[in-house]
Short mmCIF file of C-alpha atoms and ligand atoms in Angstrom, two decimals:
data_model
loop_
_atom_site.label_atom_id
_atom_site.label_comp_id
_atom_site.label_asym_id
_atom_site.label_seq_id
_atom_site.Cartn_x
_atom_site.Cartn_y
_atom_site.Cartn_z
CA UNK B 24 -22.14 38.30 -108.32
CA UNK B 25 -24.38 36.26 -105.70
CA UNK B 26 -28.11 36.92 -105.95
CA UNK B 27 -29.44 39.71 -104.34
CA UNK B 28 -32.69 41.32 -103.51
CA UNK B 29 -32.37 45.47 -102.87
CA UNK B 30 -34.82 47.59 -101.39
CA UNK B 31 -33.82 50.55 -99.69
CA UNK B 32 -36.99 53.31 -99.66
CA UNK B 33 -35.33 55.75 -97.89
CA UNK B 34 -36.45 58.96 -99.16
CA UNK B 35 -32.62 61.57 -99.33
CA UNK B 36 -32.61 65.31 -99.22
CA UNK B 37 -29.40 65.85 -99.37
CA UNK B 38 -27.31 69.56 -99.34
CA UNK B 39 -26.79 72.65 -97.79
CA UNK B 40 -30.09 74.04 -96.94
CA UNK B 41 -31.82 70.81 -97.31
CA UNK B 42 -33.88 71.30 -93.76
CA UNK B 43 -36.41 73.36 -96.54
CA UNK B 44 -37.81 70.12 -97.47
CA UNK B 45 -38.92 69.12 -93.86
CA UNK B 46 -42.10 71.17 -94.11
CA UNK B 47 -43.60 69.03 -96.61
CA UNK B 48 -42.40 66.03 -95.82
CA UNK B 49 -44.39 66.61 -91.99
CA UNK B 50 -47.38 67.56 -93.31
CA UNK B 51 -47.72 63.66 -94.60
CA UNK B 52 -48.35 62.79 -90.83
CA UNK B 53 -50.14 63.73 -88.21
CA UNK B 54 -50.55 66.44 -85.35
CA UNK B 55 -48.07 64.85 -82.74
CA UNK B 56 -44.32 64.59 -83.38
CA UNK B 57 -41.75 63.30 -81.15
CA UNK B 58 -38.41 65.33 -82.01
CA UNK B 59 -35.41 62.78 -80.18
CA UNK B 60 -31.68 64.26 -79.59
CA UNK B 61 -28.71 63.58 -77.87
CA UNK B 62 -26.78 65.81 -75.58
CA UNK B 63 -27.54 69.03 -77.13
CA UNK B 64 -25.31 69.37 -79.54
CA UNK B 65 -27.90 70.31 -81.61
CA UNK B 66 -29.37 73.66 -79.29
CA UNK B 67 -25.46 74.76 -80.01
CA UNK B 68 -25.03 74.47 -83.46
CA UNK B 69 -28.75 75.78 -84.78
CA UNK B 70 -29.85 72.44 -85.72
CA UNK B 71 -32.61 72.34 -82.94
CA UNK B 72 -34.17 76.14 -83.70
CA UNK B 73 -34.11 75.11 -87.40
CA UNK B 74 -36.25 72.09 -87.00
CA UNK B 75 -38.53 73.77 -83.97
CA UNK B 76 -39.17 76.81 -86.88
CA UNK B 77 -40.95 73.68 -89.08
CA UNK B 78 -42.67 72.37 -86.35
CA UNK B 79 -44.27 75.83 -85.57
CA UNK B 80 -44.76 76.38 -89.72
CA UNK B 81 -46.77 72.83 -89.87
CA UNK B 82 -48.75 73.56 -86.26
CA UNK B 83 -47.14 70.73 -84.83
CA UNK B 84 -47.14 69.44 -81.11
CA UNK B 85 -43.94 68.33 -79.87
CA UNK B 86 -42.55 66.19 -77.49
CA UNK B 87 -39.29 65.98 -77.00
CA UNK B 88 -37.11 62.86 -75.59
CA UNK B 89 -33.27 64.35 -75.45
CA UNK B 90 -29.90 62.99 -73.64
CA UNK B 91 -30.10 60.00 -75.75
CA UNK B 92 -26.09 59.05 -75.19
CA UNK B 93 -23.67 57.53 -77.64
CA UNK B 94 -24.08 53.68 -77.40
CA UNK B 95 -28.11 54.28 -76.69
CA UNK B 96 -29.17 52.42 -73.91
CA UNK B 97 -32.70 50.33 -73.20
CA UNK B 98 -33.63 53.14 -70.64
CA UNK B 99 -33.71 55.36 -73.57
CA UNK B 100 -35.61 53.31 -75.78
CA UNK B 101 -38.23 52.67 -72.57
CA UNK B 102 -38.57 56.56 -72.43
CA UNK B 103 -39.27 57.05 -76.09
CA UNK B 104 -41.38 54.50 -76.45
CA UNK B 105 -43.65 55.73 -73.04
CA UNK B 106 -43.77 59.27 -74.77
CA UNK B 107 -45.28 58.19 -77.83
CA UNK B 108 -48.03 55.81 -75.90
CA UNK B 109 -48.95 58.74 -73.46
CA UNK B 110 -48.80 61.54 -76.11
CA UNK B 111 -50.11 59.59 -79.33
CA UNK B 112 -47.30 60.55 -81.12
CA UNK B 113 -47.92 60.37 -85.06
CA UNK B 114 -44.35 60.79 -86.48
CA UNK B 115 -40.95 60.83 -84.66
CA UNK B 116 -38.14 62.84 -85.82
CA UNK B 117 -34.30 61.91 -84.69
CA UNK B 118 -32.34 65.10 -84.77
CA UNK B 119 -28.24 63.56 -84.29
CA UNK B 120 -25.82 61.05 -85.11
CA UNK B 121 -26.22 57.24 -85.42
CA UNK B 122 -26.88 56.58 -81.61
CA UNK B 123 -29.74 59.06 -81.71
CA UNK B 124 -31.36 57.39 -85.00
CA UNK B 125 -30.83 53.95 -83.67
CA UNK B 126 -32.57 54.61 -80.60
CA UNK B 127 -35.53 56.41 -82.78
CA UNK B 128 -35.92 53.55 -84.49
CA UNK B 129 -36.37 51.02 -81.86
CA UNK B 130 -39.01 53.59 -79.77
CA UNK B 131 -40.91 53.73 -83.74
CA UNK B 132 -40.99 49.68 -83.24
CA UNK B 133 -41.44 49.40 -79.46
CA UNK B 134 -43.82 51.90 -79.35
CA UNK B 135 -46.42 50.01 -81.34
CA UNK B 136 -46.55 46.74 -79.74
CA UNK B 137 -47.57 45.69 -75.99
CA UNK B 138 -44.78 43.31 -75.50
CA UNK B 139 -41.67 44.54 -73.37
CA UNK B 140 -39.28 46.02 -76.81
CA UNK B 141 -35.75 44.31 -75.43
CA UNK B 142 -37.72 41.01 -74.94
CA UNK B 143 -39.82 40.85 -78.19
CA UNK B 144 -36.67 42.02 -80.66
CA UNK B 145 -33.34 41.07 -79.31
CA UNK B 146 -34.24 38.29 -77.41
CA UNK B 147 -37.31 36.50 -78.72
CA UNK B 148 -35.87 38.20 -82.39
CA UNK B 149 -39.44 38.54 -83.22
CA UNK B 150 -40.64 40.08 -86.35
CA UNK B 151 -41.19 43.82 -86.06
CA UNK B 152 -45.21 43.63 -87.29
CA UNK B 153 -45.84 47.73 -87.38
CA UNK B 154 -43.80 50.47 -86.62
CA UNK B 155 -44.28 54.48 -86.05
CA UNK B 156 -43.38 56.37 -89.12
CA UNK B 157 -39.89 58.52 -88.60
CA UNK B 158 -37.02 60.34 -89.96
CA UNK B 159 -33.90 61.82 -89.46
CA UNK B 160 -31.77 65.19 -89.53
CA UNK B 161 -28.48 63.55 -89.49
CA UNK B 162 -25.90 65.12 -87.77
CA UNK B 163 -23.03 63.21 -87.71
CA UNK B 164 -21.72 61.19 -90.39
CA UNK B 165 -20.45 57.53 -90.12
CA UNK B 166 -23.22 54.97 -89.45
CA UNK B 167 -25.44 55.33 -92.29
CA UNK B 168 -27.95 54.74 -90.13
CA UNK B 169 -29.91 57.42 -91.95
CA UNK B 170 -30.49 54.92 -94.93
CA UNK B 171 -30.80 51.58 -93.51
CA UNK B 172 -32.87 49.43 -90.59
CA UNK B 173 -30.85 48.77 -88.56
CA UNK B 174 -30.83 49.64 -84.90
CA UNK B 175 -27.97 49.05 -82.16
CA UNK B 176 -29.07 49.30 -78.42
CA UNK B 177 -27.10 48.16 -75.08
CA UNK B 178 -28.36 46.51 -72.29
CA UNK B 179 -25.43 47.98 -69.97
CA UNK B 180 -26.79 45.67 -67.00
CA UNK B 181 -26.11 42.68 -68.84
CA UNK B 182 -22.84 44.12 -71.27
CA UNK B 183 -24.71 43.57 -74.22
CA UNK B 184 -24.93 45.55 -77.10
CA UNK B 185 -26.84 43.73 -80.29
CA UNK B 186 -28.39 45.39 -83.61
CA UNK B 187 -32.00 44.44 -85.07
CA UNK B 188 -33.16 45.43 -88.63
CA UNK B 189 -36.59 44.94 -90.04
CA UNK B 190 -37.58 46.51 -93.39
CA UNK B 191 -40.20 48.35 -91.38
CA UNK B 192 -37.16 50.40 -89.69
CA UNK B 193 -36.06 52.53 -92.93
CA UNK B 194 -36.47 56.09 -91.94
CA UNK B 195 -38.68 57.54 -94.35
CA UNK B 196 -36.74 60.18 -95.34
CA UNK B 197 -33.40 61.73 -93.92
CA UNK B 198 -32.05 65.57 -94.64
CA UNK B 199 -28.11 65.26 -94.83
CA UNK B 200 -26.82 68.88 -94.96
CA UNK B 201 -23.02 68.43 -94.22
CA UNK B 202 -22.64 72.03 -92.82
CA UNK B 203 -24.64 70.36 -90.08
CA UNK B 204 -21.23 68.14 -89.37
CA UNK B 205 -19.17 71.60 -89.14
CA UNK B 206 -19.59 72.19 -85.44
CA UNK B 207 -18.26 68.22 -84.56
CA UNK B 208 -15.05 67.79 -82.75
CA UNK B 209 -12.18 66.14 -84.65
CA UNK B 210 -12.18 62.90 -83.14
CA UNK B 211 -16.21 62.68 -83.62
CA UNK B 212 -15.33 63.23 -86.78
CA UNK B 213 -12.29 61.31 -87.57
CA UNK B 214 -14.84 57.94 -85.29
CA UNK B 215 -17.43 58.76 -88.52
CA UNK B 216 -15.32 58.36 -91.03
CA UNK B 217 -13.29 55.46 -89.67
CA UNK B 218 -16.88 53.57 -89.43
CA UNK B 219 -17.34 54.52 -93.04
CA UNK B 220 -13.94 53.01 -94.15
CA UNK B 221 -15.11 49.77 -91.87
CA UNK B 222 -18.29 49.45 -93.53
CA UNK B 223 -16.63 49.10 -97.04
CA UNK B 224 -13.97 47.16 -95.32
CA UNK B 225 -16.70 44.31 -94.09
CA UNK B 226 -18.10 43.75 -97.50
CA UNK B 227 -15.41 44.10 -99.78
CA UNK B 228 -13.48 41.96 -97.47
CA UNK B 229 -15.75 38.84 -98.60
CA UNK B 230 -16.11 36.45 -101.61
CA UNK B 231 -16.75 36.76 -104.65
CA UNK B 232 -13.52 38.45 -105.11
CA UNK B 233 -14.35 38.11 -108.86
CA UNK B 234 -14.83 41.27 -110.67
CA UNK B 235 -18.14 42.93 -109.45
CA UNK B 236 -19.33 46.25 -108.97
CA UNK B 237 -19.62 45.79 -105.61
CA UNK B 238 -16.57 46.11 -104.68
CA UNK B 239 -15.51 48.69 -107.37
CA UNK B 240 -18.05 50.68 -105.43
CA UNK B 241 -16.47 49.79 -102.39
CA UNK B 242 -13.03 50.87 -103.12
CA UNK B 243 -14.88 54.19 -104.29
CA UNK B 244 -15.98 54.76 -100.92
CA UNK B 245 -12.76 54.00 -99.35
CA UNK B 246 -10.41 56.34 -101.40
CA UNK B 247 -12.87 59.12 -101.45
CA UNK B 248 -13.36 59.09 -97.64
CA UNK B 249 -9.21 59.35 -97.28
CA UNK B 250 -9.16 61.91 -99.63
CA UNK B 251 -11.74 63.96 -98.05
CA UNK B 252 -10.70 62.81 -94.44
CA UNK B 253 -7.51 64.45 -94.98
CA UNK B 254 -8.69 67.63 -96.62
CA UNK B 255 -11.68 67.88 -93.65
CA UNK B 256 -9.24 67.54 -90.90
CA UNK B 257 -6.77 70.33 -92.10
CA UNK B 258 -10.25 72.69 -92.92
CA UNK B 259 -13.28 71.61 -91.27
CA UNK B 260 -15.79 73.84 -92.89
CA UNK B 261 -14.61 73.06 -96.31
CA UNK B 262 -17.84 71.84 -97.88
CA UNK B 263 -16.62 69.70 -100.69
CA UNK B 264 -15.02 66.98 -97.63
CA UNK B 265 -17.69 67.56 -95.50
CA UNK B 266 -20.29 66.59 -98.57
CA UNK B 267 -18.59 63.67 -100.02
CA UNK B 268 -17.71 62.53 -96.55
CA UNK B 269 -21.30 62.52 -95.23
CA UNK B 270 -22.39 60.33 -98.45
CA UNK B 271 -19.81 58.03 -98.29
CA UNK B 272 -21.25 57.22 -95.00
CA UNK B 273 -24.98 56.68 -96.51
CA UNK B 274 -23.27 54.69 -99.02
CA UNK B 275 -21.58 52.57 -96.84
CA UNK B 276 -24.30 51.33 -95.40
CA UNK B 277 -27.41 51.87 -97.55
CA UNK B 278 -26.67 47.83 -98.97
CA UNK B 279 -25.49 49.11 -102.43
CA UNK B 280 -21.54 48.19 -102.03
CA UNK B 281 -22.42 44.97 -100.44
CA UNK B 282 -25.58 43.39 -103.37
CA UNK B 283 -24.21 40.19 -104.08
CA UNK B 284 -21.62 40.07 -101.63
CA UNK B 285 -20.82 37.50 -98.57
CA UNK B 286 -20.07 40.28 -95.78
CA UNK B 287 -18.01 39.89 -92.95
CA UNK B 288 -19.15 42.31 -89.87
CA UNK B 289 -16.64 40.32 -87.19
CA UNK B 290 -14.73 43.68 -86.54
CA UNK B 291 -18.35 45.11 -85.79
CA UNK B 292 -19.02 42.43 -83.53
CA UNK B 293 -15.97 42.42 -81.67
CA UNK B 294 -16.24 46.45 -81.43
CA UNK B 295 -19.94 46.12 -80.05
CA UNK B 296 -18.88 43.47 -77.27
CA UNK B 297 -15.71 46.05 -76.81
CA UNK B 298 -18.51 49.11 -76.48
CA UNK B 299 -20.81 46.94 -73.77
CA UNK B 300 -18.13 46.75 -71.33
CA UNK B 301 -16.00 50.13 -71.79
CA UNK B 302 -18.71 52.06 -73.35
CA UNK B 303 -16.08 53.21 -75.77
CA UNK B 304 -17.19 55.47 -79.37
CA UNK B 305 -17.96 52.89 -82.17
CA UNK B 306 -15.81 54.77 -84.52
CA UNK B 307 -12.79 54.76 -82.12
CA UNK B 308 -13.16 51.01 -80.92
CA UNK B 309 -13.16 50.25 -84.92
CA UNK B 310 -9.57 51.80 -85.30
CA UNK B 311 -8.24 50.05 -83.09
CA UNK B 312 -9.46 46.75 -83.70
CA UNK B 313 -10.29 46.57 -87.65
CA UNK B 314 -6.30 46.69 -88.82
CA UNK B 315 -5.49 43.84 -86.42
CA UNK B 316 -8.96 41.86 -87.42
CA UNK B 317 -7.22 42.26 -91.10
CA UNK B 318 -3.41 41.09 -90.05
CA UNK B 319 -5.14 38.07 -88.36
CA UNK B 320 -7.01 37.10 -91.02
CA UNK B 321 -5.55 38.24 -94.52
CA UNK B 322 -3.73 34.90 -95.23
CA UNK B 323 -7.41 33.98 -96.16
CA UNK B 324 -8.19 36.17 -98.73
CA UNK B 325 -4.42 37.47 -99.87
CA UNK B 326 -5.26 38.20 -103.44
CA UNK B 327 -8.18 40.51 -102.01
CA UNK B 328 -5.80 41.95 -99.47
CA UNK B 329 -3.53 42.75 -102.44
CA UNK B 330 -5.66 44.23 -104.40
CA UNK B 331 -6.48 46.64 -101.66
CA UNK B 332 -2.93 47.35 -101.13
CA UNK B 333 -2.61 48.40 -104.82
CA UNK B 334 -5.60 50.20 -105.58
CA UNK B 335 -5.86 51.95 -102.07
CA UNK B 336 -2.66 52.73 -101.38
CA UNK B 337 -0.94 52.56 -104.35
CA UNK B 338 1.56 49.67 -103.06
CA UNK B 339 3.62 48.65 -106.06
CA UNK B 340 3.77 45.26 -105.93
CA UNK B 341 7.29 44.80 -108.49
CA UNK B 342 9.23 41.76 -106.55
CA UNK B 343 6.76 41.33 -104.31
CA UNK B 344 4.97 38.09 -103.53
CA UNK B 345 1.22 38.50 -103.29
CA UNK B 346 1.35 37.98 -99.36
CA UNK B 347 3.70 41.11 -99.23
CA UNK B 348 1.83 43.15 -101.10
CA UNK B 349 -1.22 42.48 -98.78
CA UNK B 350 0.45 43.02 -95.70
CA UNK B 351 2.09 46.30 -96.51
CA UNK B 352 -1.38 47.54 -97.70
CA UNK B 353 -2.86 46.21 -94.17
CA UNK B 354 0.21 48.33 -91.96
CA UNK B 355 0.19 51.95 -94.81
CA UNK B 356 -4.24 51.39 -93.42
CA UNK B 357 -2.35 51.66 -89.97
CA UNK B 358 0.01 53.97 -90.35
CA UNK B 359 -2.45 56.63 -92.15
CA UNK B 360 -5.04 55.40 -88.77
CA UNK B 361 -2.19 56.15 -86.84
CA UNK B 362 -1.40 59.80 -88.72
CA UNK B 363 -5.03 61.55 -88.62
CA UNK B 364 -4.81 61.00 -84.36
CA UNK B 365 -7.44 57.97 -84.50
CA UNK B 366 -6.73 55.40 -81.58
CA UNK B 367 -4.71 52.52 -81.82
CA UNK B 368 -4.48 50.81 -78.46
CA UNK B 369 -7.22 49.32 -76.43
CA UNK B 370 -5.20 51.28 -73.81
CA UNK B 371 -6.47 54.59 -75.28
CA UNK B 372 -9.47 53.34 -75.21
CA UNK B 373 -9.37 52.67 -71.48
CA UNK B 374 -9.87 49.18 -72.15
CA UNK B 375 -7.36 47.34 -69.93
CA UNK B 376 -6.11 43.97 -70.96
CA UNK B 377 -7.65 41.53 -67.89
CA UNK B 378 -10.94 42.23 -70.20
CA UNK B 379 -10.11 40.95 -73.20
CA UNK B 380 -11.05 37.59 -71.83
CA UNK B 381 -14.71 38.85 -71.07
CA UNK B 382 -14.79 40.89 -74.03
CA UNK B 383 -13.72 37.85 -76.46
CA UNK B 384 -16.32 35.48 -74.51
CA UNK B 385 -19.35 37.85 -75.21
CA UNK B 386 -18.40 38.56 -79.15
CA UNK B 387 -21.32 37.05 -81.51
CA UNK B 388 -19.24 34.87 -83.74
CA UNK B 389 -19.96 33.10 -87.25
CA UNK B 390 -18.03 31.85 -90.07
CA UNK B 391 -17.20 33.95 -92.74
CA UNK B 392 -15.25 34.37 -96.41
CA UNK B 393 -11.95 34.59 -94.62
CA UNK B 394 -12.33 33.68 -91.00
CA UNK B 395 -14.32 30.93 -89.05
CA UNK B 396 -13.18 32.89 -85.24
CA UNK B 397 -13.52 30.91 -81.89
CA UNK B 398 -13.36 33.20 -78.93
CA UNK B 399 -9.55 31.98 -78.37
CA UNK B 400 -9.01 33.48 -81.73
CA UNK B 401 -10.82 36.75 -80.53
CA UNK B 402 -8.59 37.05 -77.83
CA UNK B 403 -5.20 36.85 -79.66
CA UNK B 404 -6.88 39.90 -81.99
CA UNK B 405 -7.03 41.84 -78.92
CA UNK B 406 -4.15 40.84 -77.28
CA UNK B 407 -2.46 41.96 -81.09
CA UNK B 408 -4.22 45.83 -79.86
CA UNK B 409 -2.33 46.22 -76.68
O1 NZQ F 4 -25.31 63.92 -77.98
P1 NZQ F 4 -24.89 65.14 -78.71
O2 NZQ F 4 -24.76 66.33 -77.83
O3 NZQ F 4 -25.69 65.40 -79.93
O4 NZQ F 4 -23.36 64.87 -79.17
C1 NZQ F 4 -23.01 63.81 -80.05
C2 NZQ F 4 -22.34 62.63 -79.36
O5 NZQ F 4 -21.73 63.03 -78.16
C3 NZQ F 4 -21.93 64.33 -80.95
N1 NZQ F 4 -22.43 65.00 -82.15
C4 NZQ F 4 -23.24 64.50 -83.10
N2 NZQ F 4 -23.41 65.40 -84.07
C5 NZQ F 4 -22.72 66.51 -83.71
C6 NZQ F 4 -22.09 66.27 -82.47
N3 NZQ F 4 -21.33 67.18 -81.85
C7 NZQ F 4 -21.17 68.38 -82.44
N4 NZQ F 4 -21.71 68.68 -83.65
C8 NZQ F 4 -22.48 67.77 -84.31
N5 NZQ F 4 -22.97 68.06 -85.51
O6 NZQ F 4 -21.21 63.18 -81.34
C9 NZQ F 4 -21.24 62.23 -80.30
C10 NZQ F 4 -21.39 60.84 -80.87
O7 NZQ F 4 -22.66 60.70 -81.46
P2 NZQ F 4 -23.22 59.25 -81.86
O8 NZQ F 4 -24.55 59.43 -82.45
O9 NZQ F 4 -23.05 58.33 -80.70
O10 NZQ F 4 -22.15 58.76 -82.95
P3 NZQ F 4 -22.34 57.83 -84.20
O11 NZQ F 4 -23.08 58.51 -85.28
O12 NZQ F 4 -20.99 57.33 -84.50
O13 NZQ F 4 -23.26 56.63 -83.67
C11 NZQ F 4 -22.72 55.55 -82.98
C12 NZQ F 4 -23.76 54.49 -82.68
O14 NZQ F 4 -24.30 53.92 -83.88
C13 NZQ F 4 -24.11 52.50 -83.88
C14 NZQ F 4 -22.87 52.34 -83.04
O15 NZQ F 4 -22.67 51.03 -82.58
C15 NZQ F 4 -23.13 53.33 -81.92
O16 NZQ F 4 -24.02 52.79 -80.98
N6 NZQ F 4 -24.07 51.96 -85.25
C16 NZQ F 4 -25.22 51.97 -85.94
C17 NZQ F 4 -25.32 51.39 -87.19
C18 NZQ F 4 -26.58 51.34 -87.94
N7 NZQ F 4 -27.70 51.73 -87.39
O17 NZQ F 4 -26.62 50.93 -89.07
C19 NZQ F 4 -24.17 50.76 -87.85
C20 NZQ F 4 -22.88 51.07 -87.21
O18 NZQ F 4 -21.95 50.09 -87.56
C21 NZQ F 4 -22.92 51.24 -85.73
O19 NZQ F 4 -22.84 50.00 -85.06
ZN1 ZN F 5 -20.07 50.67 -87.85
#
């Protein structure tokens, strides 16, 4: 394994019922909490009276900063970060999915410096010095935004939609109760996990390929998100999937499947320059894009790809060449994409095909273990999703 320095301190409460620990967890902060939400998902499904029952049980003031949309936008982060100047806010807590946390965590950073947020982190990339203290009710499984510090915010005037992390951006705790994903469409759902199985995908798809726990971990996460997948989208209440699927998705991204590992996170960057034109669910653009990112690039790492087809999808490999192997292991990821109703077209995504130039010119590009992409490169990959 490459060297590797972890520190995740992330504090999980995880289970049914697991809003019980909120109550202490407040009372470490002070009078003024910001409680941030999306749509309202969360007044429909009991999520919001849950939380505003703690708030009254600690004597809490609240503020509240809702609509944050999926794909959170600057505006939001502005608003958030205005609340907590005027009101003094001592603690924020994000109450929804990934876009909701995200957003969270760039109003705890913006809100404690004087310099314009958009300017200071994702343009000057400054150092995030201090931030307000926050955490999260997740609500929505996928990101793993819950355990890491990363944020992802567009600038929709400019199409640009870019990710920050500072070790200051860790909630401090996060309460995953997966009844709380019961109430979520199917294709919310189905977006979630696909990000989950992308995740794995972008770090075990990256030297070494040498035996490492890593990317035991990795394949782990993968087969346990298909097997619950499937057994989620034929019950959606049954607790078992919705459990193992919402910490798959902490897993994913919480750095432990990718210590020591290379990392890949093109298909991410492709999907977020995909999301700042068409605005499209991260989950959904991922579908689409990830199996063609893999037929594109497998030649690369083929043994990897192999191995993959074997121990995911139980390809036998008898009088097969290696390269075979890999590929049918890339097109059964497809198929099964293709089977559970996830997109598979940038046409379903309303993403016509006179963009893909624009879309391939604004994707953040690097070399990696199996790919060194130029935007001509980016373009055949989507032209490959039409
Ligand atoms: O807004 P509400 O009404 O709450 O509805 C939301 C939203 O419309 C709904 N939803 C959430 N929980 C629900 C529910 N509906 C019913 N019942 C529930 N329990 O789901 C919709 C999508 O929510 P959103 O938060 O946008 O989805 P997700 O969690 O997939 O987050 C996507 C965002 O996270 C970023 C993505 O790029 C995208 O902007 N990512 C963040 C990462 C990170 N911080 O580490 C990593 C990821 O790779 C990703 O880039
Ligand atoms: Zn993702």
């Amino acid at each position: 394994m490459n060297a590797f320095t972890f520190y995740n301190p992330t504090r999980i409460f995880f289970g049914e019922g697991a809003i019980s620990k909120l109550e202490k967890q407040l009372k470490e902060y002070g009078k003024t909490v910001l409680l941030t939400y999306g749509g309202g998902s969360i007044k429909k499904n009991g999520v919001y009276d849950a939380i505003m029952a703690v708030f009254a049980k600690t004597g809490k003031t609240v503020v509240e900063v809702s609509d944050i949309m999926p794909n959170p936008r600057t505006e939001k982060v502005y608003e958030g970060i205005k609340a907590c100047k005027e009101h003094h806010v001592d603690f924020i807590l994000a109450a929804g999915g990934g876009s909701v946390i995200d957003c969270t965590k760039m109003i705890a950073a913006g809100a404690k410096t004087d310099e314009d947020f958009w300017d200071a982190f994702f343009v000057k990339k400054l150092k995030c010095q201090e931030a307000l203290p926050f955490g999260a009710v997740l609500t929505l499984a996928g990101t793993g935004s819950e355990m890491d510090c990363g944020g992802v915010i567009t600038q929709w005037d400019t199409q640009t939609k870019i990710s920050y992390f500072s070790p200051l951006l860790f909630p401090k705790f996060s309460i995953l109760d997966p009844t709380y994903t019961y109430s979520l469409p199917k294709n919310q759902m189905i977006n979630g996990a696909m990000d989950t199985l992308s995740h794995a995908f972008e770090q075990y798809f990256s030297r070494p390929d040498e035996s490492n726990l890593s990317d035991d971990l990795a394949e782990a996460v993968m087969k346990n998100v298909i097997e619950n997948l499937n057994t989620a989208i034929a019950d959606p209440t049954d607790y078992v999937a919705r459990s193992n699927l919402m910490w798959c998705a902490t897993m994913g991204l919480n750095d432990l499947i990718g210590l020591g590992k290379e990392q890949d996170w093109i298909t991410h960057k492709i999907e977020h320059a995909l999301s700042a034109f068409y605005d499209v669910p991260h989950g959904a653009g991922l579908a689409v894009v990830h199996p063609n990112y893999m037929l594109y690039t497998y030649k690369n790492g083929v043994s990897k790809y192999a191995r993959f087809a074997r121990n995911i999808w139980h390809v036998d490999p008898t009088g097969k060449t290696e390269e075979q192997t890999a590929l049918e292991g890339i097109l059964r990821t497809k198929d099964y994409l293709k089977s559970i109703g996830a997109p598979s077209t940038l046409g379903e995504l309303g993403v016509p095909e006179s963009s893909i130039e624009a879309i391939a010119e604004k994707t953040i590009l690097y070399k990696t273990s199996y790919s060194d992409l130029k935007a001509e490169d980016v373009k055949a990959i989507l032209r490959l999703c039409l």
